[in-house]
CSV table of C-alpha atoms and ligand atoms in Angstrom, one decimal:
chain,number,residue,atom,x,y,z
Q,2,UNK,CA,-27.3,-7.3,-29.6
Q,3,UNK,CA,-24.5,-4.7,-29.2
Q,4,UNK,CA,-23.3,-4.4,-25.7
Q,5,UNK,CA,-20.9,-1.8,-24.2
Q,6,UNK,CA,-19.1,-2.8,-21.0
Q,7,UNK,CA,-17.2,-0.5,-18.7
Q,8,UNK,CA,-14.6,-1.5,-16.1
Q,9,UNK,CA,-13.2,0.9,-13.5
Q,10,UNK,CA,-12.8,-1.1,-10.3
Q,11,UNK,CA,-9.1,-0.4,-9.7
Q,12,UNK,CA,-6.5,1.4,-11.8
Q,13,UNK,CA,-7.6,0.6,-15.3
Q,14,UNK,CA,-10.4,2.6,-17.1
Q,15,UNK,CA,-11.6,0.2,-19.8
Q,16,UNK,CA,-14.3,-0.1,-22.3
Q,17,UNK,CA,-15.2,-3.0,-24.5
Q,18,UNK,CA,-17.9,-3.2,-27.2
Q,19,UNK,CA,-19.2,-6.6,-28.3
Q,20,UNK,CA,-21.7,-8.2,-30.6
Q,21,UNK,CA,-23.5,-10.6,-28.2
Q,22,UNK,CA,-20.8,-12.6,-26.3
Q,23,UNK,CA,-19.2,-13.6,-29.6
Q,24,UNK,CA,-17.3,-10.8,-31.3
Q,25,UNK,CA,-15.2,-8.1,-29.7
Q,26,UNK,CA,-15.8,-5.0,-31.8
Q,27,UNK,CA,-13.4,-2.7,-29.8
Q,28,UNK,CA,-11.4,-2.9,-26.6
Q,29,UNK,CA,-9.7,0.1,-25.1
Q,30,UNK,CA,-7.8,0.2,-21.8
Q,31,UNK,CA,-6.3,3.3,-20.1
Q,32,UNK,CA,-3.9,2.0,-17.5
Q,33,UNK,CA,-2.9,4.2,-14.6
Q,34,UNK,CA,0.2,2.0,-13.8
Q,35,UNK,CA,2.7,4.8,-14.5
Q,36,UNK,CA,0.9,7.2,-12.2
Q,37,UNK,CA,0.7,4.8,-9.2
Q,38,UNK,CA,4.2,3.4,-9.8
Q,39,UNK,CA,5.7,6.4,-8.0
Q,40,UNK,CA,3.8,5.4,-4.8
Q,41,UNK,CA,4.7,1.6,-5.1
Q,42,UNK,CA,1.0,0.7,-5.4
Q,43,UNK,CA,-2.5,2.0,-6.2
Q,44,UNK,CA,-3.5,5.2,-4.4
Q,45,UNK,CA,-7.4,5.0,-4.3
Q,46,UNK,CA,-8.0,8.8,-4.3
Q,47,UNK,CA,-5.7,9.3,-7.3
Q,48,UNK,CA,-7.3,6.4,-9.1
Q,49,UNK,CA,-10.8,7.9,-8.8
Q,50,UNK,CA,-9.7,11.3,-10.1
Q,51,UNK,CA,-7.9,9.7,-13.0
Q,52,UNK,CA,-11.0,7.6,-13.9
Q,53,UNK,CA,-13.0,10.9,-14.0
Q,54,UNK,CA,-10.6,12.3,-16.5
Q,55,UNK,CA,-10.3,9.2,-18.7
Q,56,UNK,CA,-13.7,7.6,-18.8
Q,57,UNK,CA,-15.2,9.8,-21.5
Q,58,UNK,CA,-12.2,9.6,-23.8
Q,59,UNK,CA,-11.9,5.8,-23.3
Q,60,UNK,CA,-15.6,5.2,-24.2
Q,61,UNK,CA,-15.4,7.7,-27.1
Q,62,UNK,CA,-12.3,6.0,-28.5
Q,63,UNK,CA,-14.0,2.6,-28.2
Q,64,UNK,CA,-17.1,3.8,-30.1
Q,65,UNK,CA,-15.0,5.4,-32.8
Q,66,UNK,CA,-12.8,2.3,-33.2
Q,67,UNK,CA,-15.8,0.3,-34.4
Q,68,UNK,CA,-17.6,3.2,-36.1
Q,69,UNK,CA,-20.6,3.1,-33.7
Q,70,UNK,CA,-22.4,5.8,-31.6
Q,71,UNK,CA,-24.4,5.4,-28.4
Q,72,UNK,CA,-27.5,5.1,-30.6
Q,73,UNK,CA,-26.2,1.7,-31.7
Q,74,UNK,CA,-25.8,0.3,-28.2
Q,75,UNK,CA,-28.6,-2.1,-27.0
Q,76,UNK,CA,-27.3,-2.8,-23.5
Q,77,UNK,CA,-24.8,-1.3,-21.1
Q,78,UNK,CA,-22.8,-3.3,-18.6
Q,79,UNK,CA,-20.6,-2.0,-15.8
Q,80,UNK,CA,-18.6,-3.4,-12.9
Q,81,UNK,CA,-20.5,-2.7,-9.7
Q,82,UNK,CA,-18.0,-4.4,-7.4
Q,83,UNK,CA,-15.8,-5.6,-5.8
Q,84,UNK,CA,-13.1,-3.0,-6.0
Q,85,UNK,CA,-12.2,0.5,-4.8
Q,86,UNK,CA,-15.4,2.3,-4.0
Q,87,UNK,CA,-14.4,5.7,-5.5
Q,88,UNK,CA,-13.2,4.1,-8.7
Q,89,UNK,CA,-16.3,1.9,-9.0
Q,90,UNK,CA,-18.6,4.9,-8.5
Q,91,UNK,CA,-17.1,6.7,-11.6
Q,92,UNK,CA,-17.9,3.8,-13.9
Q,93,UNK,CA,-21.4,3.1,-12.4
Q,94,UNK,CA,-22.5,6.7,-12.4
Q,95,UNK,CA,-21.2,7.2,-16.0
Q,96,UNK,CA,-23.3,4.2,-17.2
Q,97,UNK,CA,-26.4,5.3,-15.2
Q,98,UNK,CA,-26.2,8.7,-16.8
Q,99,UNK,CA,-26.0,7.2,-20.4
Q,100,UNK,CA,-28.8,4.7,-19.5
Q,101,UNK,CA,-31.1,7.5,-18.3
Q,102,UNK,CA,-30.4,10.0,-21.1
Q,103,UNK,CA,-30.3,7.5,-24.0
Q,104,UNK,CA,-32.9,5.1,-22.5
Q,105,UNK,CA,-30.6,2.1,-22.8
Q,106,UNK,CA,-31.0,-0.7,-20.2
Q,107,UNK,CA,-28.0,-1.4,-18.0
Q,108,UNK,CA,-26.7,-4.2,-15.8
Q,109,UNK,CA,-24.2,-3.9,-12.9
Q,110,UNK,CA,-22.0,-6.9,-13.0
Q,111,UNK,CA,-19.5,-8.6,-10.7
Q,112,UNK,CA,-15.9,-8.1,-11.5
Q,113,UNK,CA,-15.1,-11.8,-10.4
Q,114,UNK,CA,-17.8,-13.0,-12.8
Q,115,UNK,CA,-16.1,-10.9,-15.5
Q,116,UNK,CA,-12.7,-12.5,-14.9
Q,117,UNK,CA,-14.2,-16.0,-14.7
Q,118,UNK,CA,-16.2,-15.6,-18.0
Q,119,UNK,CA,-13.2,-13.8,-19.8
Q,120,UNK,CA,-12.3,-17.4,-21.0
Q,121,UNK,CA,-15.2,-17.1,-23.5
Q,122,UNK,CA,-13.1,-14.5,-25.3
Q,123,UNK,CA,-10.8,-17.3,-26.2
Q,124,UNK,CA,-11.0,-19.5,-29.3
Q,125,UNK,CA,-11.0,-22.6,-27.1
Q,126,UNK,CA,-14.2,-22.1,-25.1
Q,127,UNK,CA,-14.9,-24.5,-22.2
Q,128,UNK,CA,-18.2,-26.3,-21.7
Q,129,UNK,CA,-20.1,-26.3,-18.4
Q,130,UNK,CA,-19.6,-27.5,-15.7
Q,131,UNK,CA,-16.0,-26.4,-15.1
Q,132,UNK,CA,-13.7,-25.5,-12.2
Q,133,UNK,CA,-12.2,-22.0,-12.5
Q,134,UNK,CA,-9.3,-20.6,-10.7
Q,135,UNK,CA,-9.4,-16.8,-10.6
Q,136,UNK,CA,-6.1,-15.3,-9.5
Q,137,UNK,CA,-5.7,-11.6,-9.5
Q,138,UNK,CA,-4.4,-8.7,-7.4
Q,139,UNK,CA,-7.4,-8.8,-5.1
Q,140,UNK,CA,-8.5,-12.5,-5.2
Q,141,UNK,CA,-7.4,-16.1,-5.4
Q,142,UNK,CA,-10.5,-18.2,-5.6
Q,143,UNK,CA,-11.7,-21.5,-6.9
Q,144,UNK,CA,-15.2,-21.7,-8.3
Q,145,UNK,CA,-17.4,-24.5,-9.7
Q,146,UNK,CA,-19.3,-22.9,-12.6
Q,147,UNK,CA,-22.5,-24.7,-13.8
Q,148,UNK,CA,-23.7,-21.9,-16.1
Q,149,UNK,CA,-23.0,-18.4,-17.2
Q,150,UNK,CA,-24.6,-17.1,-14.0
Q,151,UNK,CA,-24.1,-19.9,-11.4
Q,152,UNK,CA,-20.9,-20.1,-9.6
Q,153,UNK,CA,-20.2,-22.0,-6.4
Q,154,UNK,CA,-17.2,-20.9,-4.3
Q,155,UNK,CA,-14.9,-23.8,-3.5
Q,156,UNK,CA,-12.1,-21.9,-1.9
Q,157,UNK,CA,-10.5,-18.5,-1.4
Q,158,UNK,CA,-7.4,-16.9,0.0
Q,159,UNK,CA,-7.3,-16.5,3.7
Q,160,UNK,CA,-4.8,-13.6,3.6
Q,161,UNK,CA,-2.9,-12.3,0.5
Q,162,UNK,CA,-4.2,-12.8,-3.0
Q,163,UNK,CA,-1.7,-14.5,-5.4
Q,164,UNK,CA,-1.2,-11.2,-7.4
Q,165,UNK,CA,-0.8,-9.3,-4.2
Q,166,UNK,CA,2.0,-11.7,-3.1
Q,167,UNK,CA,3.7,-11.2,-6.4
Q,168,UNK,CA,3.4,-7.4,-6.0
Q,169,UNK,CA,4.7,-7.4,-2.4
Q,170,UNK,CA,7.7,-9.7,-3.1
Q,171,UNK,CA,8.6,-7.6,-6.1
Q,172,UNK,CA,8.6,-4.5,-3.9
Q,173,UNK,CA,10.9,-6.3,-1.5
Q,174,UNK,CA,13.3,-7.0,-4.4
Q,175,UNK,CA,13.2,-3.3,-5.5
Q,176,UNK,CA,11.1,-3.9,-8.6
Q,177,UNK,CA,8.4,-1.4,-9.8
Q,178,UNK,CA,4.7,-1.9,-9.4
Q,179,UNK,CA,2.9,-4.0,-10.6
Q,180,UNK,CA,5.3,-6.8,-9.6
Q,181,UNK,CA,3.7,-9.8,-11.3
Q,182,UNK,CA,5.1,-9.1,-14.8
Q,183,UNK,CA,8.5,-8.1,-13.3
Q,184,UNK,CA,8.9,-11.3,-11.2
Q,185,UNK,CA,7.9,-13.5,-14.1
Q,186,UNK,CA,10.4,-11.7,-16.4
Q,187,UNK,CA,13.3,-12.3,-13.8
Q,188,UNK,CA,12.0,-15.8,-13.1
Q,189,UNK,CA,12.7,-16.7,-16.8
Q,190,UNK,CA,16.5,-16.5,-16.2
Q,191,UNK,CA,16.4,-17.8,-12.6
Q,192,UNK,CA,16.6,-21.3,-11.1
Q,193,UNK,CA,13.2,-22.3,-9.7
Q,194,UNK,CA,14.7,-25.1,-7.6
Q,195,UNK,CA,17.4,-23.0,-6.0
Q,196,UNK,CA,15.5,-22.0,-2.8
Q,197,UNK,CA,12.9,-24.2,-1.2
Q,198,UNK,CA,10.2,-21.7,-0.2
Q,199,UNK,CA,7.3,-23.2,1.8
Q,200,UNK,CA,4.0,-24.2,0.2
Q,201,UNK,CA,0.9,-23.7,2.3
Q,202,UNK,CA,-1.4,-26.5,1.6
Q,203,UNK,CA,-3.7,-25.9,4.6
Q,204,UNK,CA,-6.0,-28.7,6.0
Q,205,UNK,CA,-6.5,-31.8,3.9
Q,206,UNK,CA,-9.3,-31.3,1.4
Q,207,UNK,CA,-9.3,-27.5,1.8
Q,208,UNK,CA,-9.4,-25.5,-1.4
Q,209,UNK,CA,-8.5,-22.3,0.4
Q,210,UNK,CA,-5.1,-20.5,-0.2
Q,211,UNK,CA,-2.6,-18.7,2.0
Q,212,UNK,CA,0.3,-16.8,0.7
Q,213,UNK,CA,1.4,-14.5,3.6
Q,214,UNK,CA,3.7,-17.2,5.1
Q,215,UNK,CA,5.5,-17.6,1.8
Q,216,UNK,CA,5.9,-13.8,1.5
Q,217,UNK,CA,7.4,-13.6,5.0
Q,218,UNK,CA,9.7,-16.5,4.2
Q,219,UNK,CA,10.9,-14.6,1.1
Q,220,UNK,CA,11.4,-11.4,3.2
Q,221,UNK,CA,13.4,-13.4,5.8
Q,222,UNK,CA,15.6,-14.9,3.1
Q,223,UNK,CA,16.2,-11.5,1.5
Q,224,UNK,CA,17.1,-9.9,4.8
Q,225,UNK,CA,19.7,-12.6,5.5
Q,226,UNK,CA,21.6,-12.0,2.2
Q,227,UNK,CA,24.6,-9.6,2.3
Q,228,UNK,CA,23.6,-8.3,-1.1
Q,229,UNK,CA,21.0,-9.1,-3.8
Q,230,UNK,CA,22.8,-9.6,-7.1
Q,231,UNK,CA,20.9,-9.9,-10.4
Q,232,UNK,CA,21.5,-13.6,-10.3
Q,233,UNK,CA,20.1,-14.1,-6.8
Q,234,UNK,CA,17.1,-11.8,-7.6
Q,235,UNK,CA,16.3,-14.0,-10.5
Q,236,UNK,CA,16.6,-17.2,-8.4
Q,237,UNK,CA,14.4,-15.7,-5.7
Q,238,UNK,CA,11.9,-14.7,-8.3
Q,239,UNK,CA,11.8,-18.1,-9.9
Q,240,UNK,CA,11.7,-20.0,-6.6
Q,241,UNK,CA,8.9,-17.8,-5.2
Q,242,UNK,CA,6.9,-17.9,-8.4
Q,243,UNK,CA,7.2,-21.7,-8.4
Q,244,UNK,CA,5.9,-21.9,-4.8
Q,245,UNK,CA,2.8,-19.8,-5.7
Q,246,UNK,CA,1.9,-21.6,-8.9
Q,247,UNK,CA,2.6,-25.1,-7.5
Q,248,UNK,CA,-0.2,-24.6,-5.0
Q,249,UNK,CA,-2.6,-22.8,-7.4
Q,250,UNK,CA,-2.3,-25.4,-10.1
Q,251,UNK,CA,-2.3,-28.4,-7.7
Q,252,UNK,CA,-5.5,-27.2,-6.0
Q,253,UNK,CA,-7.2,-26.4,-9.3
Q,254,UNK,CA,-6.6,-30.0,-10.5
Q,255,UNK,CA,-7.7,-31.4,-7.1
Q,256,UNK,CA,-10.9,-29.4,-7.2
Q,257,UNK,CA,-11.8,-30.6,-10.7
Q,258,UNK,CA,-11.3,-34.2,-9.6
Q,259,UNK,CA,-13.3,-33.5,-6.4
Q,260,UNK,CA,-16.2,-32.1,-8.5
Q,261,UNK,CA,-15.8,-34.9,-11.1
Q,262,UNK,CA,-15.6,-32.5,-14.1
Q,263,UNK,CA,-13.1,-32.6,-16.9
Q,264,UNK,CA,-12.8,-28.8,-17.6
Q,265,UNK,CA,-10.5,-26.4,-15.9
Q,266,UNK,CA,-10.4,-22.6,-16.5
Q,267,UNK,CA,-7.6,-20.2,-15.5
Q,268,UNK,CA,-8.4,-16.5,-15.3
Q,269,UNK,CA,-7.5,-13.2,-13.6
Q,270,UNK,CA,-4.4,-11.0,-13.9
Q,271,UNK,CA,-2.1,-13.8,-12.6
Q,272,UNK,CA,-3.3,-16.0,-15.5
Q,273,UNK,CA,-1.0,-13.9,-17.7
Q,274,UNK,CA,1.9,-15.6,-16.0
Q,275,UNK,CA,3.5,-17.9,-18.7
Q,276,UNK,CA,4.9,-20.4,-16.2
Q,277,UNK,CA,1.5,-20.8,-14.5
Q,278,UNK,CA,-0.1,-21.4,-17.9
Q,279,UNK,CA,2.6,-24.0,-18.7
Q,280,UNK,CA,2.5,-25.9,-15.3
Q,281,UNK,CA,-1.3,-26.0,-15.0
Q,282,UNK,CA,-1.4,-27.1,-18.7
Q,283,UNK,CA,1.0,-29.9,-18.0
Q,284,UNK,CA,-0.8,-31.0,-14.8
Q,285,UNK,CA,-4.2,-30.9,-16.5
Q,286,UNK,CA,-3.0,-33.0,-19.4
Q,287,UNK,CA,-1.6,-35.7,-17.1
Q,288,UNK,CA,-4.9,-35.7,-15.2
Q,289,UNK,CA,-6.9,-36.0,-18.4
Q,290,UNK,CA,-8.4,-32.5,-17.9
Q,291,UNK,CA,-9.0,-29.8,-20.6
Q,292,UNK,CA,-7.6,-26.4,-19.7
Q,293,UNK,CA,-9.0,-23.1,-21.2
Q,294,UNK,CA,-7.5,-19.7,-20.6
Q,295,UNK,CA,-8.4,-16.2,-21.9
Q,296,UNK,CA,-5.9,-14.6,-24.3
Q,297,UNK,CA,-3.2,-12.6,-22.6
Q,298,UNK,CA,-4.9,-9.3,-23.4
Q,299,UNK,CA,-8.0,-10.3,-21.5
Q,300,UNK,CA,-6.4,-11.7,-18.3
Q,301,UNK,CA,-5.9,-8.3,-16.7
Q,302,UNK,CA,-8.8,-5.9,-16.2
Q,303,UNK,CA,-10.7,-5.0,-19.4
Q,304,UNK,CA,-14.2,-4.0,-20.6
Q,305,UNK,CA,-14.8,-7.1,-22.9
Q,306,UNK,CA,-15.0,-9.4,-19.9
Q,307,UNK,CA,-17.7,-7.1,-18.4
Q,308,UNK,CA,-19.6,-7.3,-21.8
Q,309,UNK,CA,-19.6,-11.2,-21.6
Q,310,UNK,CA,-20.8,-11.2,-18.0
Q,311,UNK,CA,-23.3,-8.4,-18.7
Q,312,UNK,CA,-24.7,-10.1,-21.8
Q,313,UNK,CA,-25.6,-13.3,-19.9
Q,314,UNK,CA,-26.9,-11.4,-16.8
Q,315,UNK,CA,-29.1,-9.4,-19.1
Q,316,UNK,CA,-30.4,-12.5,-20.8
Q,317,UNK,CA,-31.2,-14.1,-17.4
Q,318,UNK,CA,-32.2,-11.3,-15.1
Q,319,UNK,CA,-34.0,-7.9,-15.0
Q,320,UNK,CA,-31.9,-4.8,-15.9
Q,321,UNK,CA,-30.4,-3.1,-12.9
Q,322,UNK,CA,-32.3,-0.3,-11.2
Q,323,UNK,CA,-31.0,3.3,-11.2
Q,324,UNK,CA,-30.4,3.2,-7.4
Q,325,UNK,CA,-28.0,0.3,-7.6
Q,326,UNK,CA,-25.0,0.8,-5.4
Q,327,UNK,CA,-21.3,-0.3,-5.7
Q,328,UNK,CA,-19.8,-2.8,-3.2
Q,329,UNK,CA,-16.3,-3.7,-2.1
Q,330,UNK,CA,-17.0,-7.4,-1.3
Q,331,UNK,CA,-18.3,-9.8,-3.9
Q,332,UNK,CA,-21.4,-11.7,-3.1
Q,333,UNK,CA,-19.8,-14.5,-5.1
Q,334,UNK,CA,-17.1,-14.7,-2.4
Q,335,UNK,CA,-19.2,-14.8,0.7
Q,336,UNK,CA,-19.7,-18.5,1.4
Q,337,UNK,CA,-17.5,-21.5,0.6
Q,338,UNK,CA,-19.6,-24.4,-0.5
Q,339,UNK,CA,-19.8,-27.1,2.2
Z,24,KG4,O1,-7.0,-8.9,-12.7
Z,24,KG4,P1,-6.1,-7.8,-12.5
Z,24,KG4,O2,-5.7,-6.9,-13.6
Z,24,KG4,O3,-6.6,-6.8,-11.4
Z,24,KG4,C1,-7.3,-7.3,-10.2
Z,24,KG4,O4,-8.5,-7.6,-10.4
Z,24,KG4,O5,-6.7,-7.4,-9.2
Z,24,KG4,O6,-4.8,-8.4,-11.8
Z,24,KG4,C2,-3.7,-7.6,-11.5
Z,24,KG4,C3,-2.7,-8.6,-10.8
Z,24,KG4,C4,-1.5,-7.8,-10.2
Z,24,KG4,O7,-1.3,-8.2,-8.9
Z,24,KG4,C5,-0.3,-8.2,-11.1
Z,24,KG4,O8,0.9,-8.2,-10.5
Z,24,KG4,C6,-0.7,-9.6,-11.5
Z,24,KG4,O9,-2.1,-9.5,-11.7
Z,24,KG4,N1,-0.1,-10.0,-12.8
Z,24,KG4,C7,0.8,-11.1,-12.8
Z,24,KG4,C8,1.3,-11.1,-14.1
Z,24,KG4,N2,0.7,-10.1,-14.8
Z,24,KG4,C9,-0.2,-9.5,-14.0
Z,24,KG4,N3,1.2,-11.9,-11.8
Z,24,KG4,C10,2.1,-12.9,-12.2
Z,24,KG4,N4,2.6,-13.0,-13.4
Z,24,KG4,C11,2.2,-12.1,-14.4
Z,24,KG4,N5,2.8,-12.2,-15.6
Z,25,ZN,ZN1,-9.4,-7.8,-12.0
């Protein structure tokens, strides 16, 4: 089965084409980062307009890259939410139009499911059940996954998402958007033990996260300094990064032990952070857990992860109707398991 997946929930217009959930035939991402950088973050109206301009060229390029046409596509998949409503509508309506004209079934998939299942684009695939930590610009959540379509929410952020905290701290330090990659670059040369920033563990046994106190603590620290040299910027970056990933990795390991499973998955844009991959890897090894992660290319938003989620949804459920709507809050995120 050839599946074409489209992702347009935020500031990337992406298209992936896969054979089943096994082989990526093409993968094209048009990032709007340079456009939004001038504003220090994503401007929703500009994002929607840019998706309109780029969606056709992105899909056309993806088809050409693997020498296919729409006549070769068996199933379409598209992100229906969560994300920016205007941006999501471009992808969903584009797919609905192809579905109607070419008579190809389509499925509207959840962006969080896409991130969670992006690990199956890796050579080291996990087996179910597993605990997955999905950390991105919009979410920091822990799931217990028992199949390709069953995910139980164990915890979520109560305020800022991990990626959002990286972006806000980076802005404070005068770095360009998006801040995650910038902070992780500076952190490489900084001392992660230099500043003891607070870790928010919340109540005993809670798998929720909170990063806004940490962000305020970094802001207070920065405002107290006479000047921020390159050296102090690197130390702040490394110490802040360590505070975020300490909590993310500790809670992922605790959640796996709590659920009695031996597999841990790390996904989402923040999964591209090398120090998080290293620390979680180390902690999983000492706890006797196997860690699987998507390749770097598939950590941030892409169309291949939507193909994987769409493939399994199509195998398990009816295709989506033409009156399907987009949504800004994921149903996967509504209720934390008791
Ligand atoms: O998954 P994603 O592409 O979009 C959302 O669904 O939000 O994630 C983007 C987020 C941004 O906040 C970005 O700063 C963060 O992932 N990010 C990183 C790194 N690369 C991207 N955060 C920390 N370290 C990185 N290397
Ligand atoms: Zn994402």
